[in-house]
XYZ file of C-alpha atoms in Angstrom:
742
model
C -94.095 26.499 129.773
C -95.580 29.737 128.443
C -96.020 30.294 124.712
C -96.739 33.663 123.127
C -99.727 32.980 120.872
C -99.261 36.195 118.873
C -95.653 35.295 118.165
C -96.715 31.803 117.077
C -99.364 33.244 114.752
C -96.854 35.656 113.230
C -94.328 32.858 112.729
C -96.992 30.647 111.118
C -98.062 33.410 108.765
C -94.446 34.099 107.840
C -93.836 30.388 107.181
C -96.944 30.154 104.958
C -95.883 33.319 103.118
C -92.397 31.876 102.431
C -93.951 28.630 101.153
C -96.251 30.642 98.885
C -93.333 32.635 97.475
C -91.378 29.420 96.825
C -94.387 27.842 95.117
C -95.016 30.975 93.055
C -91.356 31.121 92.020
C -91.415 27.474 91.010
C -94.656 27.985 89.091
C -93.378 31.022 87.253
C -90.178 29.262 86.272
C -90.611 27.826 82.837
C -88.167 25.993 80.667
C -87.550 27.767 77.398
C -86.952 26.195 73.989
C -84.435 28.327 72.088
C -84.690 26.456 68.789
C -85.809 22.929 67.970
C -86.596 21.599 64.494
C -88.350 18.383 63.457
C -88.794 17.327 59.840
C -90.938 14.272 59.044
C -90.379 12.662 62.443
C -92.717 10.285 64.338
C -95.031 12.245 66.601
C -94.188 9.985 69.545
C -90.477 10.813 69.117
C -91.230 14.547 69.069
C -93.233 14.228 72.297
C -90.379 12.274 73.873
C -87.880 15.018 72.953
C -90.168 17.710 74.387
C -90.554 15.699 77.579
C -86.772 15.647 77.976
C -86.538 19.422 77.567
C -89.441 20.137 79.908
C -88.319 17.609 82.501
C -91.785 16.033 82.667
C -93.413 12.738 81.728
C -95.406 12.885 78.473
C -97.588 9.802 77.888
C -99.276 9.409 74.459
C -102.161 6.932 74.167
C -103.040 4.508 71.364
C -104.627 7.232 69.219
C -101.281 8.970 68.672
C -99.513 7.829 65.521
C -98.121 9.234 62.283
C -95.319 11.714 61.520
C -95.015 15.480 61.817
C -92.800 18.457 61.004
C -92.582 21.412 63.351
C -90.155 24.188 64.343
C -89.997 25.551 67.900
C -88.246 28.946 68.119
C -87.764 30.982 71.305
C -90.876 29.730 73.105
C -91.709 28.479 76.566
C -91.936 24.703 76.848
C -95.600 24.404 77.792
C -96.770 27.007 75.286
C -94.811 25.309 72.506
C -96.240 21.914 73.464
C -99.823 23.200 73.382
C -99.356 24.893 69.981
C -97.846 21.703 68.546
C -100.741 19.576 69.874
C -103.337 22.050 68.610
C -101.737 22.049 65.145
C -102.066 18.272 64.855
C -105.493 17.964 66.559
C -104.240 16.453 69.799
C -105.376 17.225 73.317
C -103.492 17.556 76.600
C -104.536 16.494 80.083
C -102.272 17.012 83.128
C -102.696 14.790 86.191
C -100.141 14.538 89.028
C -97.600 16.435 86.884
C -97.924 13.797 84.132
C -98.861 15.067 80.644
C -101.338 12.737 78.888
C -101.706 13.275 75.131
C -104.611 11.914 73.064
C -106.676 12.666 69.987
C -109.767 12.311 72.178
C -110.908 14.884 74.733
C -113.965 13.947 76.838
C -115.424 15.876 79.772
C -118.271 14.205 81.701
C -120.481 15.629 84.444
C -121.905 12.792 86.616
C -124.312 15.133 88.389
C -126.310 15.961 85.268
C -125.460 12.742 83.389
C -124.194 14.693 80.364
C -121.078 14.645 78.236
C -120.300 18.344 78.580
C -117.648 18.242 75.857
C -116.192 15.739 73.407
C -113.636 16.396 70.669
C -111.968 13.777 68.483
C -110.147 13.884 65.137
C -109.739 10.827 62.857
C -110.146 8.251 65.635
C -111.056 4.602 65.158
C -114.710 3.932 66.062
C -113.906 1.082 68.440
C -111.318 3.159 70.323
C -113.750 6.085 70.535
C -116.505 3.911 72.050
C -114.021 2.530 74.608
C -112.959 6.073 75.547
C -116.609 7.045 76.161
C -117.077 3.983 78.351
C -114.034 4.915 80.420
C -115.127 8.552 80.786
C -118.634 7.730 82.021
C -117.323 4.806 84.122
C -119.968 2.529 82.681
C -119.800 -0.629 80.584
C -120.473 -0.321 76.859
C -120.629 -3.719 75.218
C -120.129 -3.852 71.468
C -120.311 -6.420 68.734
C -117.722 -6.329 65.954
C -117.653 -2.723 64.740
C -116.498 -1.679 61.273
C -112.942 -0.351 60.978
C -113.801 3.249 60.253
C -112.456 6.546 61.655
C -114.614 9.386 62.952
C -114.281 13.034 63.893
C -116.765 14.462 66.383
C -117.243 17.740 68.269
C -120.211 17.966 70.654
C -121.185 19.756 73.866
C -123.787 18.946 76.535
C -125.061 15.743 74.981
C -126.666 12.722 76.620
C -124.746 9.452 76.656
C -127.393 7.631 74.619
C -127.484 10.340 71.972
C -123.706 10.373 71.727
C -123.467 6.604 71.232
C -126.147 6.734 68.562
C -124.174 9.426 66.721
C -121.049 7.294 66.881
C -122.723 4.243 65.346
C -124.581 6.254 62.709
C -122.043 5.084 60.115
C -122.562 1.478 61.162
C -126.122 0.939 59.843
C -126.112 -2.758 60.747
C -125.695 -1.943 64.451
C -128.196 -0.680 66.951
C -127.939 0.647 70.516
C -129.737 -1.131 73.351
C -129.858 0.676 76.719
C -129.895 -1.365 79.926
C -130.105 -0.006 83.482
C -126.421 -0.628 84.232
C -124.790 -0.782 80.796
C -125.126 -0.133 77.081
C -124.916 -2.656 74.268
C -124.074 -1.863 70.639
C -125.216 -4.988 68.852
C -125.738 -6.200 65.318
C -129.225 -5.975 63.892
C -130.920 -9.349 63.384
C -130.717 -10.757 59.856
C -134.094 -10.171 58.063
C -136.167 -13.227 57.234
C -135.936 -13.967 53.494
C -139.038 -13.301 51.449
C -140.383 -16.703 50.428
C -142.379 -15.118 47.601
C -139.165 -13.929 45.899
C -137.751 -16.154 43.160
C -135.264 -18.736 44.352
C -131.748 -17.785 43.313
C -129.552 -20.140 41.388
C -127.825 -22.387 43.997
C -124.720 -22.586 41.825
C -124.488 -18.761 41.783
C -124.305 -18.309 45.525
C -122.900 -14.756 45.501
C -121.281 -14.196 42.136
C -122.647 -14.474 38.643
C -120.196 -15.160 35.863
C -120.675 -14.151 32.255
C -117.789 -15.351 30.184
C -114.667 -14.228 32.075
C -116.440 -11.388 33.904
C -117.873 -11.503 37.420
C -120.730 -9.545 38.983
C -122.048 -9.371 42.566
C -124.981 -7.613 44.223
C -125.107 -8.554 47.907
C -125.474 -7.013 51.377
C -123.750 -7.921 54.693
C -121.481 -10.791 53.692
C -118.468 -12.343 55.309
C -115.164 -11.658 53.569
C -113.936 -15.262 53.794
C -117.172 -16.603 52.264
C -116.918 -14.215 49.318
C -113.272 -15.105 48.839
C -113.937 -18.838 48.931
C -116.704 -18.695 46.268
C -114.717 -16.379 43.976
C -111.699 -18.706 43.906
C -113.982 -21.735 43.490
C -115.668 -20.202 40.425
C -112.289 -19.203 38.978
C -110.778 -22.589 39.766
C -107.683 -20.972 41.282
C -105.659 -21.927 44.351
C -105.185 -19.562 47.254
C -103.626 -19.485 50.730
C -105.500 -17.431 53.333
C -103.096 -15.821 55.854
C -105.787 -13.963 57.812
C -106.880 -15.237 61.217
C -109.995 -13.122 61.804
C -112.970 -12.733 59.509
C -114.456 -9.358 58.511
C -118.144 -8.649 58.074
C -118.640 -6.395 55.044
C -121.855 -4.734 56.212
C -122.259 -2.338 53.294
C -123.969 -2.950 49.972
C -121.585 -4.828 47.647
C -122.261 -4.103 44.000
C -119.610 -4.709 41.337
C -120.583 -5.517 37.763
C -118.635 -7.127 34.905
C -115.193 -7.273 36.525
C -112.326 -9.616 35.690
C -111.143 -12.049 38.327
C -108.144 -9.847 39.276
C -110.341 -6.726 39.442
C -112.975 -8.461 41.590
C -110.321 -9.926 43.932
C -108.733 -6.513 44.349
C -112.073 -4.863 45.182
C -112.968 -7.559 47.735
C -109.549 -7.280 49.417
C -110.010 -3.542 49.787
C -113.339 -4.256 51.534
C -111.751 -6.808 53.857
C -108.532 -4.863 54.701
C -106.394 -7.367 52.802
C -103.979 -7.657 49.905
C -102.685 -10.534 47.804
C -99.670 -11.704 45.847
C -99.403 -14.522 43.291
C -96.443 -16.886 43.589
C -96.156 -19.986 41.371
C -99.867 -19.806 40.473
C -100.981 -19.630 44.138
C -102.648 -16.478 45.495
C -101.480 -15.539 49.007
C -104.026 -13.326 50.784
C -102.751 -11.413 53.832
C -104.019 -8.664 56.113
C -103.058 -4.987 55.834
C -104.206 -1.825 57.572
C -106.997 0.249 56.113
C -104.778 3.343 55.926
C -102.438 1.431 53.582
C -105.368 0.859 51.238
C -106.292 4.526 51.390
C -102.747 5.481 50.361
C -103.439 4.163 46.848
C -106.289 6.622 46.506
C -104.177 9.651 47.348
C -102.330 11.876 44.901
C -98.693 12.977 45.025
C -97.551 16.406 43.899
C -93.973 17.790 43.875
C -93.611 21.571 44.242
C -90.147 23.008 43.463
C -89.295 26.158 45.411
C -87.397 28.903 43.587
C -87.282 31.922 45.897
C -87.714 30.630 49.454
C -86.160 27.694 51.274
C -88.017 24.592 52.370
C -87.136 25.278 56.020
C -88.625 28.780 55.868
C -91.768 27.502 54.183
C -92.766 25.289 57.092
C -92.544 28.251 59.462
C -94.763 30.306 57.136
C -97.541 27.729 56.683
C -100.644 28.509 58.760
C -101.811 25.835 61.236
C -104.832 24.805 59.161
C -102.541 24.048 56.203
C -99.423 23.012 58.073
C -100.341 19.449 59.027
C -97.282 17.348 58.166
C -99.410 14.354 57.140
C -99.982 16.130 53.822
C -96.399 17.141 52.948
C -92.753 16.172 53.234
C -89.730 18.470 52.928
C -86.712 17.653 50.753
C -84.117 20.178 51.926
C -81.429 18.815 49.607
C -83.427 19.594 46.453
C -85.467 22.418 48.048
C -88.806 20.844 47.087
C -92.080 20.083 48.899
C -93.703 16.688 48.322
C -97.488 16.808 48.822
C -99.521 13.644 49.350
C -103.267 13.340 49.891
C -106.568 13.812 48.178
C -107.025 16.679 45.774
C -109.111 18.600 48.300
C -106.337 18.201 50.891
C -103.222 19.101 48.899
C -104.418 21.617 46.283
C -104.992 24.434 48.877
C -101.460 23.840 50.219
C -99.960 23.919 46.704
C -101.784 27.164 45.915
C -100.573 28.779 49.152
C -96.963 27.705 48.439
C -97.169 29.175 44.934
C -98.413 32.450 46.410
C -95.482 32.563 48.878
C -92.779 31.473 46.445
C -92.426 34.815 44.715
C -89.320 36.927 43.989
C -88.432 39.642 46.499
C -89.453 42.934 44.920
C -88.986 45.250 47.916
C -85.945 43.568 49.405
C -82.285 44.169 48.587
C -78.995 42.814 49.918
C -76.910 45.071 52.162
C -73.388 44.634 53.504
C -72.343 45.544 57.044
C -68.632 45.782 57.900
C -68.486 45.291 61.655
C -65.672 47.065 63.478
C -65.742 45.921 67.066
C -68.026 42.861 67.320
C -67.529 39.451 65.754
C -69.659 38.523 62.758
C -70.197 35.059 64.257
C -71.911 36.657 67.294
C -74.077 39.109 65.331
C -77.142 36.852 64.932
C -77.308 36.123 68.684
C -77.216 39.858 69.485
C -80.201 40.759 67.316
C -83.502 41.761 69.017
C -86.635 39.661 68.691
C -88.036 41.376 65.596
C -84.768 40.713 63.713
C -84.200 37.128 64.903
C -85.266 35.540 61.619
C -83.051 37.603 59.355
C -80.844 35.576 57.010
C -77.380 36.686 58.077
C -74.580 35.505 55.759
C -71.023 35.874 57.058
C -68.243 36.605 54.539
C -65.457 34.048 55.214
C -62.297 35.225 57.009
C -63.800 38.604 57.843
C -66.159 40.404 60.189
C -68.461 41.458 57.357
C -72.019 40.200 56.848
C -74.699 40.413 54.138
C -78.418 40.676 55.000
C -81.517 40.894 52.739
C -83.663 43.798 53.957
C -86.458 46.080 52.929
C -85.781 49.806 52.987
C -87.847 50.331 56.148
C -86.194 47.462 58.034
C -82.738 48.602 56.911
C -83.256 52.014 58.494
C -84.218 50.344 61.766
C -81.308 47.891 61.609
C -78.817 50.685 60.817
C -79.707 52.453 64.062
C -79.396 49.238 66.035
C -75.991 48.335 64.517
C -74.741 51.866 65.225
C -75.581 51.391 68.913
C -74.265 47.818 69.013
C -70.967 48.099 67.124
C -69.124 50.237 69.674
C -65.674 49.630 71.194
C -65.448 48.526 74.782
C -63.458 50.939 76.992
C -59.943 49.668 77.696
C -57.064 50.781 79.876
C -53.403 50.007 80.354
C -52.500 47.851 83.351
C -48.887 47.601 84.513
C -47.902 44.432 86.321
C -45.509 44.897 89.236
C -44.147 41.457 90.013
C -45.787 38.878 87.729
C -45.574 38.503 83.948
C -48.473 38.695 81.533
C -48.173 34.987 80.666
C -48.583 34.146 84.379
C -51.658 36.382 84.546
C -53.308 34.571 81.613
C -52.839 31.257 83.430
C -54.433 32.647 86.622
C -57.148 35.103 85.548
C -59.048 36.864 88.384
C -62.734 35.888 88.804
C -64.062 39.209 87.497
C -62.319 38.841 84.103
C -62.270 36.510 81.123
C -59.453 35.610 78.789
C -61.074 37.671 76.013
C -60.908 40.797 78.212
C -57.098 40.721 78.426
C -54.855 41.834 75.544
C -51.209 40.767 75.787
C -48.463 43.125 74.597
C -44.824 42.557 73.704
C -43.838 43.968 77.083
C -44.553 41.165 79.621
C -45.242 43.769 82.315
C -47.970 45.629 80.378
C -51.446 44.425 79.384
C -54.660 46.092 78.219
C -57.971 45.288 79.905
C -61.256 45.718 77.970
C -64.530 46.261 79.799
C -66.754 48.786 81.573
C -65.126 51.086 84.118
C -66.715 49.236 87.034
C -65.327 45.934 85.756
C -61.891 47.504 85.287
C -61.899 48.731 88.877
C -62.848 45.285 90.172
C -60.133 43.711 88.016
C -57.474 46.048 89.421
C -58.611 45.316 92.985
C -58.399 41.554 92.476
C -55.090 41.883 90.622
C -53.506 43.736 93.540
C -54.186 40.727 95.780
C -51.868 38.320 93.972
C -49.592 40.690 92.002
C -47.130 40.499 94.871
C -43.405 39.655 94.896
C -42.649 35.997 95.394
C -40.848 35.380 98.712
C -37.071 34.994 98.339
C -35.222 32.277 100.208
C -31.546 32.416 101.169
C -29.876 29.037 101.714
C -26.658 28.933 103.773
C -25.057 25.605 102.850
C -22.205 23.852 104.654
C -20.986 20.432 103.471
C -18.318 18.640 105.537
C -16.507 15.409 104.719
C -15.393 13.506 107.840
C -12.647 10.945 107.242
C -11.291 8.067 109.250
C -8.086 6.208 108.463
C -6.438 3.213 110.127
C -4.511 4.242 113.255
C -6.418 7.430 113.788
C -9.209 7.990 116.324
C -12.195 9.471 114.527
C -15.662 10.178 115.800
C -18.475 11.916 113.865
C -21.017 13.464 116.232
C -22.701 16.736 116.952
C -21.540 16.586 120.567
C -18.185 14.771 120.709
C -16.639 13.891 124.050
C -13.415 15.936 124.203
C -11.154 15.003 127.076
C -10.302 18.284 128.810
C -8.844 18.366 132.262
C -10.310 21.625 133.615
C -12.330 24.677 132.699
C -9.270 26.759 131.952
C -8.208 24.197 129.378
C -11.730 24.324 127.850
C -11.490 28.076 127.369
C -8.117 27.759 125.718
C -9.345 25.007 123.424
C -12.396 27.001 122.327
C -10.520 30.212 121.812
C -7.621 28.546 120.085
C -9.408 25.956 117.965
C -12.368 27.822 116.394
C -10.423 30.829 115.262
C -10.037 29.366 111.810
C -13.888 28.978 111.539
C -14.772 32.589 112.251
C -14.072 33.612 108.659
C -16.445 30.934 107.245
C -19.615 32.050 105.459
C -21.666 29.591 107.543
C -21.835 30.820 111.175
C -20.814 27.458 112.611
C -20.420 28.404 116.319
C -23.805 30.188 116.523
C -25.778 27.674 114.479
C -24.163 24.315 115.300
C -22.783 25.084 118.758
C -19.316 25.580 120.194
C -18.680 21.902 120.955
C -19.142 20.878 117.325
C -17.259 23.977 116.145
C -14.210 23.114 118.305
C -14.311 19.495 117.220
C -14.568 20.495 113.556
C -11.639 22.894 113.938
C -9.476 20.151 115.433
C -10.538 17.733 112.693
C -9.621 20.262 110.009
C -6.179 20.744 111.567
C -5.563 16.974 111.693
C -6.887 16.477 108.140
C -9.693 14.256 109.498
C -12.354 16.611 108.073
C -12.687 18.707 104.952
C -15.172 21.462 104.105
C -16.546 20.568 100.664
C -18.619 23.727 100.289
C -19.416 26.813 102.328
C -21.711 28.909 100.188
C -24.902 30.948 100.074
C -27.611 30.301 97.458
C -30.533 32.593 96.559
C -33.829 31.489 95.007
C -37.448 32.610 94.710
C -40.120 30.562 96.415
C -41.030 27.579 94.232
C -37.872 27.721 92.122
C -34.951 25.308 92.030
C -31.338 26.191 92.825
C -28.245 23.952 92.634
C -24.557 23.827 93.519
C -21.963 21.682 91.683
C -18.387 21.014 92.753
C -17.261 18.398 90.247
C -14.350 17.238 88.140
C -14.767 16.174 84.534
C -12.533 13.431 83.085
C -12.477 13.511 79.287
C -11.091 10.660 77.215
C -11.039 9.563 73.613
C -12.791 6.362 72.564
C -10.564 4.159 70.402
C -11.480 3.306 66.808
C -10.987 -0.220 65.422
C -9.461 -0.688 61.976
C -11.998 -2.714 59.965
C -9.289 -4.336 57.815
C -6.942 -5.539 60.551
C -9.345 -5.666 63.502
C -6.813 -3.789 65.671
C -7.029 -0.360 67.299
C -6.271 2.416 64.852
C -3.283 4.624 65.611
C -4.058 7.276 63.030
C -7.788 7.908 63.511
C -8.976 9.605 66.722
C -12.289 8.477 68.185
C -15.075 10.577 69.775
C -14.493 12.262 73.117
C -16.423 11.052 76.170
C -16.437 12.405 79.711
C -17.008 11.239 83.295
C -18.119 13.776 85.920
C -17.456 13.165 89.620
C -17.748 15.285 92.723
C -20.393 16.945 94.908
C -23.822 18.032 93.537
C -26.531 19.716 95.653
C -30.024 20.718 94.409
C -32.645 22.511 96.548
C -36.233 23.360 95.602
C -38.146 25.176 98.343
C -41.289 27.199 98.750
C -42.728 29.377 101.511
C -46.130 28.363 102.881
C -48.731 30.715 104.265
C -47.610 30.213 107.868
C -44.010 31.260 107.083
C -42.617 27.743 107.098
C -40.154 26.629 104.393
C -40.666 23.284 102.673
C -37.600 21.992 100.841
C -36.891 19.134 98.469
C -33.164 18.347 98.695
C -31.107 16.131 96.363
C -27.494 15.399 97.364
C -25.191 13.348 95.127
C -21.533 12.454 95.805
C -19.474 10.490 93.270
C -15.803 9.695 92.826
C -13.470 7.769 90.562
C -11.433 4.893 91.896
C -7.693 5.212 92.446
C -7.002 2.477 89.904
C -8.095 4.738 87.028
C -5.410 5.658 84.546
C -6.920 7.763 81.791
C -3.623 8.048 79.912
C -3.394 4.290 79.512
C -7.088 3.937 78.728
C -7.935 2.335 82.120
C -10.959 4.266 83.386
C -11.312 2.197 86.501
C -14.573 2.334 88.440
C -16.758 5.190 89.667
C -19.025 5.177 92.704
C -22.061 7.367 93.371
C -24.285 7.859 96.387
C -27.322 10.113 96.520
C -30.036 11.189 98.936
C -33.435 12.594 97.967
C -35.417 13.970 100.890
C -38.027 16.563 101.835
C -38.043 18.673 104.967
C -40.148 21.422 106.492
C -38.604 23.942 108.857
C -39.066 27.481 110.100
C -36.979 30.344 108.762
C -33.597 30.427 110.499
C -33.720 26.795 111.666
C -31.088 24.491 110.108
C -31.533 20.954 108.850
C -28.853 18.262 108.731
C -28.514 15.604 106.023
C -26.073 12.709 106.609
C -25.620 9.107 105.627
C -23.460 9.616 102.505
C -20.771 7.148 103.585
C -18.071 5.842 101.289
C -14.950 3.692 101.690
C -11.797 3.954 99.521
C -8.985 1.440 99.381
C -5.757 3.127 98.235
C -2.795 1.100 97.085
C 0.715 2.617 96.653
C 3.986 0.946 95.547
C 7.408 2.085 96.810
C 10.458 0.892 94.866
C 14.191 1.483 94.538
C 14.904 3.464 91.375
C 16.102 1.411 88.412
C 16.262 -1.844 90.400
C 12.543 -1.836 91.089
C 11.784 -1.604 87.374
C 13.627 -4.840 86.412
C 11.082 -7.508 85.365
C 10.504 -10.264 87.935
C 13.701 -9.427 89.875
C 12.406 -5.906 90.497
C 9.720 -7.313 92.801
C 12.473 -7.850 95.377
C 13.121 -4.096 95.432
C 9.409 -3.017 95.778
C 7.029 -2.519 98.741
C 3.228 -2.340 98.406
C 1.248 -0.238 100.899
C -2.551 -0.377 101.285
C -4.683 2.085 103.243
C -8.445 2.012 103.935
C -10.193 5.399 104.166
C -13.820 5.731 105.345
C -15.581 9.084 104.898
C -19.060 10.531 105.476
C -20.562 13.650 103.894
C -22.727 15.766 106.230
C -24.708 18.682 104.772
C -26.118 21.526 106.872
C -28.721 23.819 105.275
C -29.923 26.993 106.964
C -32.865 28.624 105.056
C -33.933 32.230 105.597
C -36.914 34.133 104.190
C -35.912 37.533 102.827
C -38.629 40.030 103.714
C -39.744 42.644 101.195
C -39.389 46.358 101.939
C -43.138 46.598 102.627
C -43.010 43.659 105.045
C -40.042 45.193 106.855
C -41.886 48.475 107.161
C -44.985 46.720 108.481
C -42.873 44.801 111.001
C -41.184 48.015 112.121
C -44.500 49.774 112.608
C -45.853 46.765 114.526
C -42.859 46.721 116.879
C -43.179 50.470 117.392
C -46.842 50.108 118.330
C -46.009 47.306 120.777
C -43.231 49.378 122.319
C -45.522 52.383 122.676
C -48.326 50.281 124.171
C -46.416 48.241 126.725
C -43.254 50.119 127.603
C -44.441 53.738 127.373
C -47.734 53.050 129.183
C -45.917 51.173 131.955
C -43.394 53.984 132.303
C -46.163 56.505 132.666
C -47.804 54.403 135.342
C -44.702 54.284 137.512
């Protein structure tokens, strides 16, 4: 098989180009954050929310803790994430589309054995040493390090020098370098000077003068200090701390009470205590909880700006949420931290919270656009305007400077313009039907309903109006009309009569001449019927029906024509209504009242036909037909109050047929037993003896109702014209061309 190499190369290049375009499109697509606000929320929760918006996995490490406040407004996801991390001294690293967040950023070059870059803010020393070990892929052993936090920023530094910088604040530790690992170990305890005076054995660490304690020691264990202090005081304590802490700094406290000394030692050992029933319970707490007691709290009440606006105005170097909290309900800022941390923020807030001297309030009465939509329509440089809507109106109030007002006036003049509109007259449908089935090019807001159901107004550009009219013309068409020719026949059979109900009865006729006479003589009375029985049902059934009508064995219940639009219901009723008065009982005697007339009730019997049909796209007619026949028994005597019994039979069916093709519905069979009494006048009315002069006759009548329905589709004038033109073209094509060829 031969392959064209040039064609293959071209196809390969085209395939690579398509892949590049797809990749570039995917890369350029960025998820946008319209507006997202966080006030005093955990940083991990904020990162989780951003991950959901960006559709990526954001993984914070153990250095990420604390709370933050931040507002994202109209910014791309990744840009907003990086600004947020930079504000709170966090760093981002992306690997395999996973976003790793940490307060430590280390870059290591194995070729030159240098840490090319390291940045960390307020990170625990132990965690920082472990991060260095992981970055250089080399073991760094460490003895118990003090619980201190560090911040470091270095470039192009050797590993040994970096580790020495990290442990600079741990003077009791030293770095030992081995060929395959590093070891940060405690310095050996110095040998005591034997020439120095021997201390008092009873004053192991503390000296007590009266009720005051003093201590001057270096590198002592917290539990040892605690044990001696309580022993000298003679107090009971319960230690709820599992690990011991080496206090490797110089401990020097003079002339302190027992409570003061205990508090100072607990702060050194990351612990706190509580006295219950004379027993001191000592338990562990975090170092940051101890530092909280050293911080100051300041409440700044805002008078001219809102707390939400203030956070947006704070610069990044002052906007760290660990120094402030926002109380939107009282419009105050709560500052917490050291004086050096919170005083610059308080001064900046005071500078911002000033009355507006160049700004005034202006009212705009909008004519054609909704006030609720005004803010969303503003350009970028006006997005942060405070727009206040006046209730129940399309008027707004905005604070503006004179220069910005001039610019906004021009923009509002261009924006607040009426949309072009035009009158649209509906031909066949009503405006309420149009609202339920709006064309794809329009919306409900574009259509204005008028009192005239055939007239609407459409608002929109001229191109949109033209498209709306084109789509409207497709379904603004007359609904097909259906004509129903209905024939209902009741066939009866009595005792002694031969009766047969069939579409093709066997009529005994001796010869063809007799057949012609029967047909011509017997269907004459059917030719005036509305329902064309001979043409639709056939001459055999027509002749049989004519004979049955003459012998009273059949009865035409209805012969009518019904008109209905496609999808609408039409009905025919041929009924009798029996009305009677309900008797009223006298409450005193318990007998029927002869003076008070009761309410009137009614019983309806007869023939009821309901048809609901619709025309499908292929010209077929689908019909739902309900036929009900009911009658009252012969024993009813309304005058005497005997209502007797009523019977009812009904058929509910659906059928699908072509236009001009009849359907037949049968099966409504009923039987009536009629009883008549013949008697000799006067003698037959004598009680008991009159029975001798009476004769009772009973007859059994069986009848069946058969309904024939012939539906027709009535064509519109346009359809008739189209059909005529089509027939003319066919005639011209086939008959004229053939004639010319002869």
